[in-house]
Amino acid sequence: MSRTAFIGLGNMGSGMAANLAKAGVPVSAFDLSAAALERAASNGCTARASAAAAVADAEVVITMLPAGPDVRALYADQVLPNAAKGALLIDCSTIDVDSARAVAALAAGQGFRFADAPVSGGVMAAEAGTLAFMAGCEAADFPAVELALKPMARVVIHAGDAGAGQAAKICNNMLLGVSMLGTCEAFALAEKLGLAADRFFEIASKSSGQCWSVTSYCPVPGVGPDTPADHGYAGGFATAMMLKDLKLAQEAAARAGAATPMGNAAEALYALFAAQGFAGRDFSAVLQMLRGELGALS
Ligand code: NAD
């Protein structure tokens, strides 16, 4: 088992590092938060006093940080100057494609192998070790990346070269944001037309409107499998997280010259929903805004 440094032990990183330790991987952990570090130690990781100390003797370095500037700064100031020669560096944060490519170039310039490997699946999947990783790295490095991520993964997919993992992540989540809004609109219209939600669920699940937002994550309480809608839209995938990913997609689209009018509309609708105080609710709660029933959320 490769000696692994894990930096960023928040909602996601905590469960991920715990699963590595559970699999017998020696994990050197660091987080700016003392509470997060303590939790990692109680989960079988070795707490280190700094990122520099955590990476010093690691063969693999994994990071799970909030945003692009955090990743750029951590790699430039702590990881690259202190990591052992030949270490494999893997950033699992969701960040902008440009930052991922910039860090990859910096790492390659100093002789490190680097992968951007963001995840699909939330905190529950992080804790269960069932995340889907999409990796951007040199094809020759992928087997080592896959091996390092395996104890935390349901699947690890090679997306392409540097930045391709982040590109896959934001395209997937833009599609999810759009499909969830479409699903919510359809259920809201069905209700106005006097169609029972459970009937529409059954029909849409077996018709051409079928999609993950309908069948696996139905936004209507009491309809379909158990989802955050059945728990007051608590937990799940927060609106703030969806909004972050939609903004990343719009920034990338603007730079790449891609037309993404549906993604643009989704960003505007989720921004409106978040601004009304619902940034912490699951993203499927946007149904209640479209129904004109925001009161149902308080
Ligand atoms: P979080 O805010 O809970 O955790 C981030 C952690 O990084 C915090 O504990 C923070 O103290 C630590 N940190 C920040 N800067 C640091 C530094 N310089 N050195 C050491 N530690 C540092 O966030 P999260 O929910 O765990 O999300 C992490 C990443 O995963 C984000 O990019 C997010 O978009 C992505 N993601 C989150 C989810 C989710 O459901 N939460 C799902 C998929 C992807």
Coordinates of C-alpha atoms and ligand atoms in Angstrom, one line a residue:
M1 CA 0.0 0.0 0.0
S2 CA 1.4 3.4 -1.0
R3 CA 2.1 5.9 1.7
T4 CA -0.5 8.6 1.0
A5 CA -0.9 12.2 2.1
F6 CA -4.5 13.5 2.2
I7 CA -5.1 17.2 2.4
G8 CA -8.6 18.7 2.9
L9 CA -10.6 16.6 5.3
G10 CA -14.0 18.4 5.0
N11 CA -17.4 16.9 4.3
M12 CA -16.0 14.8 1.4
G13 CA -12.4 14.4 2.3
S14 CA -13.2 13.0 5.8
G15 CA -15.0 9.9 4.5
M16 CA -12.5 9.5 1.6
A17 CA -9.4 9.5 3.9
A18 CA -11.2 7.2 6.4
N19 CA -11.8 4.7 3.6
L20 CA -8.2 4.7 2.5
A21 CA -7.1 4.1 6.2
K22 CA -9.8 1.3 6.4
A23 CA -8.2 -0.4 3.4
G24 CA -4.8 -0.5 5.1
V25 CA -3.3 2.5 3.3
P26 CA -1.0 4.5 5.7
V27 CA -2.5 8.0 5.5
S28 CA -0.8 11.3 6.6
A29 CA -3.5 13.8 7.0
F30 CA -3.7 17.6 7.1
D31 CA -6.5 20.2 7.2
L32 CA -6.5 23.8 8.4
S33 CA -9.3 22.9 10.7
A34 CA -8.2 21.2 14.0
A35 CA -11.6 19.5 14.3
A36 CA -11.3 17.9 10.9
L37 CA -7.8 16.8 11.7
E38 CA -8.9 15.2 15.0
R39 CA -11.7 13.4 13.2
A40 CA -9.2 12.0 10.6
A41 CA -7.0 10.8 13.4
S42 CA -9.9 9.0 15.0
N43 CA -10.6 7.4 11.6
G44 CA -7.1 5.8 11.5
C45 CA -5.1 8.5 9.7
T46 CA -1.9 10.1 11.1
A47 CA -2.5 13.8 11.8
R48 CA 0.4 16.1 10.5
A49 CA 1.1 19.6 11.6
S50 CA 1.2 21.1 8.0
A51 CA 0.6 20.2 4.4
A52 CA 4.4 20.2 3.9
A53 CA 4.9 17.6 6.7
A54 CA 2.0 15.5 5.3
V55 CA 3.5 15.2 1.8
A56 CA 7.2 14.9 2.7
D57 CA 7.4 11.1 2.7
A58 CA 4.2 10.3 0.6
E59 CA 4.2 8.3 -2.6
V60 CA 0.7 9.5 -3.4
V61 CA -0.8 13.0 -2.5
I62 CA -4.5 13.4 -2.7
T63 CA -6.2 16.8 -2.2
M64 CA -9.9 17.6 -1.7
L65 CA -10.2 21.4 -1.4
P66 CA -13.0 24.0 -1.9
A67 CA -12.0 25.8 -5.1
G68 CA -9.4 26.6 -7.8
P69 CA -7.5 29.3 -5.9
D70 CA -7.1 26.9 -2.9
V71 CA -5.7 24.2 -5.2
R72 CA -3.3 26.5 -7.1
A73 CA -2.0 28.0 -3.8
L74 CA -1.6 24.7 -2.0
Y75 CA 0.3 23.0 -4.9
A76 CA 2.5 26.0 -5.6
D77 CA 3.4 26.8 -2.0
Q78 CA 3.2 23.5 -0.1
V79 CA 2.9 20.3 -2.2
L80 CA 5.4 20.9 -5.1
P81 CA 8.2 22.3 -3.0
N82 CA 8.0 19.5 -0.4
A83 CA 6.7 16.3 -2.1
A84 CA 9.0 13.4 -2.6
K85 CA 10.5 13.0 -6.0
G86 CA 8.3 10.8 -8.2
A87 CA 5.2 11.2 -6.1
L88 CA 1.8 10.8 -7.8
L89 CA -0.3 13.9 -7.2
I90 CA -4.1 13.7 -7.5
D91 CA -6.5 16.6 -7.0
C92 CA -10.1 15.5 -6.4
S93 CA -11.6 18.9 -5.8
T94 CA -14.1 20.3 -8.3
I95 CA -12.4 23.4 -9.8
D96 CA -12.2 25.3 -13.1
V97 CA -10.5 23.6 -16.0
D98 CA -7.9 26.3 -16.4
S99 CA -6.7 25.9 -12.8
A100 CA -6.5 22.1 -13.2
R101 CA -4.4 22.5 -16.3
A102 CA -2.2 25.2 -14.7
V103 CA -1.4 23.0 -11.7
A104 CA -0.8 20.0 -14.0
A105 CA 1.7 22.0 -16.1
L106 CA 3.4 23.3 -12.9
A107 CA 3.7 19.7 -11.6
A108 CA 4.9 18.3 -14.8
G109 CA 7.5 21.0 -15.0
Q110 CA 8.9 19.8 -11.7
G111 CA 8.8 16.1 -12.7
F112 CA 5.6 15.0 -10.9
R113 CA 2.8 12.9 -12.3
F114 CA -0.5 14.8 -11.8
A115 CA -4.2 14.0 -12.3
D116 CA -7.3 16.1 -11.9
A117 CA -9.9 13.5 -10.6
P118 CA -13.1 15.2 -9.4
V119 CA -15.9 13.0 -8.1
S120 CA -19.6 12.3 -8.7
G121 CA -21.5 11.3 -5.6
G122 CA -22.0 13.3 -2.4
V123 CA -21.0 12.9 1.2
M124 CA -22.8 9.5 1.6
A125 CA -20.9 8.1 -1.4
A126 CA -17.6 9.5 0.1
E127 CA -18.4 7.7 3.3
A128 CA -19.5 4.5 1.6
G129 CA -16.5 4.4 -0.7
T130 CA -18.7 4.4 -3.8
L131 CA -17.6 7.6 -5.5
A132 CA -17.3 7.8 -9.3
F133 CA -13.9 9.5 -10.2
M134 CA -13.3 11.0 -13.6
A135 CA -9.6 11.4 -14.2
G136 CA -7.6 13.8 -16.4
C137 CA -4.1 12.6 -16.8
E138 CA -1.5 11.0 -19.2
A139 CA -2.8 7.6 -20.3
A140 CA 0.4 6.0 -19.0
D141 CA -0.3 7.3 -15.5
F142 CA -3.9 6.2 -15.3
P143 CA -3.3 2.7 -13.9
A144 CA -1.5 4.2 -10.9
V145 CA -4.2 6.8 -10.4
E146 CA -6.9 4.1 -10.5
L147 CA -5.1 2.0 -8.0
A148 CA -4.7 5.0 -5.6
L149 CA -8.4 5.9 -5.8
K150 CA -9.8 2.4 -5.7
P151 CA -10.5 2.2 -2.0
M152 CA -12.8 5.2 -2.3
A153 CA -14.4 4.4 -5.6
R154 CA -17.3 2.6 -7.3
V155 CA -15.6 3.4 -10.6
V156 CA -12.6 5.4 -11.9
I157 CA -12.9 6.5 -15.5
H158 CA -10.1 8.0 -17.6
A159 CA -11.6 11.1 -19.2
G160 CA -8.5 12.2 -21.1
D161 CA -5.5 14.5 -20.6
A162 CA -5.0 17.2 -18.0
G163 CA -8.2 19.1 -17.3
A164 CA -10.4 16.4 -18.9
G165 CA -11.7 15.2 -15.5
Q166 CA -12.9 18.7 -14.6
A167 CA -14.4 19.2 -18.0
A168 CA -16.3 15.9 -17.6
K169 CA -17.5 16.9 -14.1
I170 CA -18.9 20.3 -15.0
C171 CA -20.5 19.0 -18.2
N172 CA -22.2 16.2 -16.3
N173 CA -23.4 18.5 -13.6
M174 CA -24.7 21.1 -16.0
L175 CA -26.7 18.3 -17.6
L176 CA -27.9 17.3 -14.2
G177 CA -28.9 20.9 -13.3
V178 CA -30.8 21.3 -16.5
S179 CA -32.5 17.9 -16.3
M180 CA -33.6 18.5 -12.7
L181 CA -35.2 21.8 -13.7
G182 CA -36.9 20.2 -16.6
T183 CA -38.2 17.5 -14.3
C184 CA -39.4 20.0 -11.7
E185 CA -41.2 22.0 -14.4
A186 CA -42.9 18.9 -15.8
F187 CA -44.1 17.8 -12.3
A188 CA -45.3 21.4 -11.6
L189 CA -47.2 21.5 -14.9
A190 CA -48.7 18.0 -14.4
E191 CA -50.0 19.2 -11.0
K192 CA -51.7 22.3 -12.6
L193 CA -53.3 20.0 -15.2
G194 CA -54.7 17.8 -12.5
L195 CA -52.4 14.8 -13.1
A196 CA -51.4 12.9 -10.0
A197 CA -47.7 13.0 -9.3
D198 CA -47.4 9.3 -8.7
R199 CA -49.1 8.6 -12.0
F200 CA -46.9 11.0 -13.9
F201 CA -43.8 9.5 -12.2
E202 CA -44.8 6.0 -13.4
I203 CA -45.5 7.2 -16.9
A204 CA -42.4 9.4 -17.3
S205 CA -40.2 6.7 -15.8
K206 CA -41.3 4.4 -18.6
S207 CA -41.5 7.0 -21.4
S208 CA -39.1 9.2 -23.3
G209 CA -38.9 11.7 -20.5
Q210 CA -37.1 9.2 -18.4
C211 CA -33.9 10.5 -16.8
W212 CA -32.0 10.1 -13.5
S213 CA -33.7 13.2 -12.0
V214 CA -37.1 11.5 -12.5
T215 CA -36.5 7.9 -11.6
S216 CA -33.7 8.0 -9.0
Y217 CA -34.0 11.5 -7.5
C218 CA -37.6 12.5 -7.9
P219 CA -38.1 16.0 -6.5
V220 CA -41.7 15.4 -5.4
P221 CA -42.1 14.2 -1.8
G222 CA -43.6 10.7 -1.4
V223 CA -43.1 9.8 -5.0
G224 CA -40.5 7.3 -6.4
P225 CA -37.6 6.0 -4.3
D226 CA -36.5 7.7 -1.0
T227 CA -34.8 11.0 -1.9
P228 CA -34.0 14.3 -0.1
A229 CA -37.6 15.4 -1.1
D230 CA -38.8 12.9 1.5
H231 CA -36.7 14.5 4.2
G232 CA -37.6 18.2 3.8
Y233 CA -34.9 18.5 1.1
A234 CA -32.2 18.3 3.8
G235 CA -28.8 16.7 3.0
G236 CA -28.3 15.5 -0.6
F237 CA -26.6 17.8 -3.0
A238 CA -26.8 21.4 -1.8
T239 CA -28.1 24.1 -4.1
A240 CA -24.9 26.1 -3.4
M241 CA -22.8 23.2 -4.7
M242 CA -25.0 22.9 -7.9
L243 CA -24.7 26.7 -8.4
K244 CA -20.9 26.5 -8.0
D245 CA -20.7 23.8 -10.7
L246 CA -23.1 25.7 -13.0
K247 CA -21.0 28.8 -12.7
L248 CA -17.8 26.8 -13.5
A249 CA -19.6 25.5 -16.6
Q250 CA -20.7 29.0 -17.7
E251 CA -17.2 30.3 -17.2
A252 CA -15.7 27.4 -19.2
A253 CA -18.4 27.9 -21.9
A254 CA -17.6 31.6 -22.2
R255 CA -13.9 30.9 -22.6
A256 CA -14.4 28.0 -25.1
G257 CA -17.1 29.9 -27.1
A258 CA -19.7 27.2 -26.5
A259 CA -23.4 27.9 -26.7
T260 CA -25.0 26.7 -23.4
P261 CA -28.3 28.6 -23.1
M262 CA -29.9 25.9 -21.0
G263 CA -27.0 25.8 -18.6
N264 CA -27.2 29.6 -18.5
A265 CA -30.8 29.5 -17.6
A266 CA -30.2 26.8 -15.0
E267 CA -27.5 29.0 -13.3
A268 CA -29.9 31.9 -13.2
L269 CA -32.7 29.9 -11.7
Y270 CA -30.4 28.3 -9.0
A271 CA -28.9 31.7 -8.2
L272 CA -32.4 33.0 -7.7
F273 CA -33.3 30.1 -5.5
A274 CA -30.1 30.4 -3.4
A275 CA -30.7 34.1 -3.0
Q276 CA -34.0 33.5 -1.3
G277 CA -32.2 31.7 1.5
F278 CA -32.2 28.1 0.2
A279 CA -28.5 27.6 -0.7
G280 CA -28.3 24.8 1.9
R281 CA -31.3 22.9 0.6
D282 CA -31.0 20.0 -1.7
F283 CA -31.0 21.2 -5.4
S284 CA -34.3 19.3 -6.1
A285 CA -36.1 21.7 -3.7
V286 CA -36.2 24.2 -6.6
L287 CA -39.4 22.4 -7.4
Q288 CA -41.1 24.4 -4.7
M289 CA -40.0 27.7 -6.2
L290 CA -41.4 26.6 -9.6
R291 CA -44.7 25.6 -7.9
G292 CA -44.8 29.0 -6.2
E293 CA -44.8 27.3 -2.9
L294 CA -41.6 28.4 -1.2
G295 CA -43.5 28.5 2.0
A296 CA -43.5 24.7 1.9
L297 CA -39.7 24.8 2.6
S298 CA -39.9 26.8 5.9
Ligands
NAD1 P1 -15.5 21.4 2.7 O1 -15.5 22.8 2.7 O2 -16.4 20.6 3.6 O3 -14.0 20.8 2.9 C1 -12.9 21.4 2.4 C2 -11.8 21.3 3.4 O4 -10.6 21.8 2.9 C3 -12.1 22.0 4.7 O5 -12.0 21.1 5.8 C4 -11.0 23.1 4.8 O6 -10.6 23.4 6.1 C5 -9.9 22.4 4.0 N1 -8.9 23.3 3.4 C6 -9.1 24.4 2.7 N2 -7.9 25.0 2.3 C7 -7.0 24.2 2.9 C8 -5.5 24.2 2.9 N3 -4.9 25.2 2.2 N4 -4.9 23.3 3.5 C9 -5.5 22.3 4.2 N5 -6.9 22.2 4.2 C10 -7.6 23.1 3.6 O7 -15.9 21.0 1.2 P2 -16.4 19.5 0.6 O8 -17.9 19.5 0.7 O9 -15.6 18.5 1.3 O10 -16.0 19.7 -0.9 C11 -14.6 19.5 -1.3 C12 -14.6 19.6 -2.8 O11 -15.4 18.5 -3.3 C13 -15.2 20.8 -3.5 O12 -14.4 21.2 -4.5 C14 -16.6 20.4 -3.9 O13 -17.1 21.2 -5.0 C15 -16.4 18.9 -4.3 N6 -17.6 18.1 -4.2 C16 -18.4 18.2 -3.1 C17 -19.5 17.3 -3.0 C18 -20.4 17.4 -1.8 O14 -21.5 16.9 -1.9 N7 -20.0 18.0 -0.7 C19 -19.8 16.4 -4.0 C20 -18.9 16.3 -5.1 C21 -17.8 17.2 -5.2

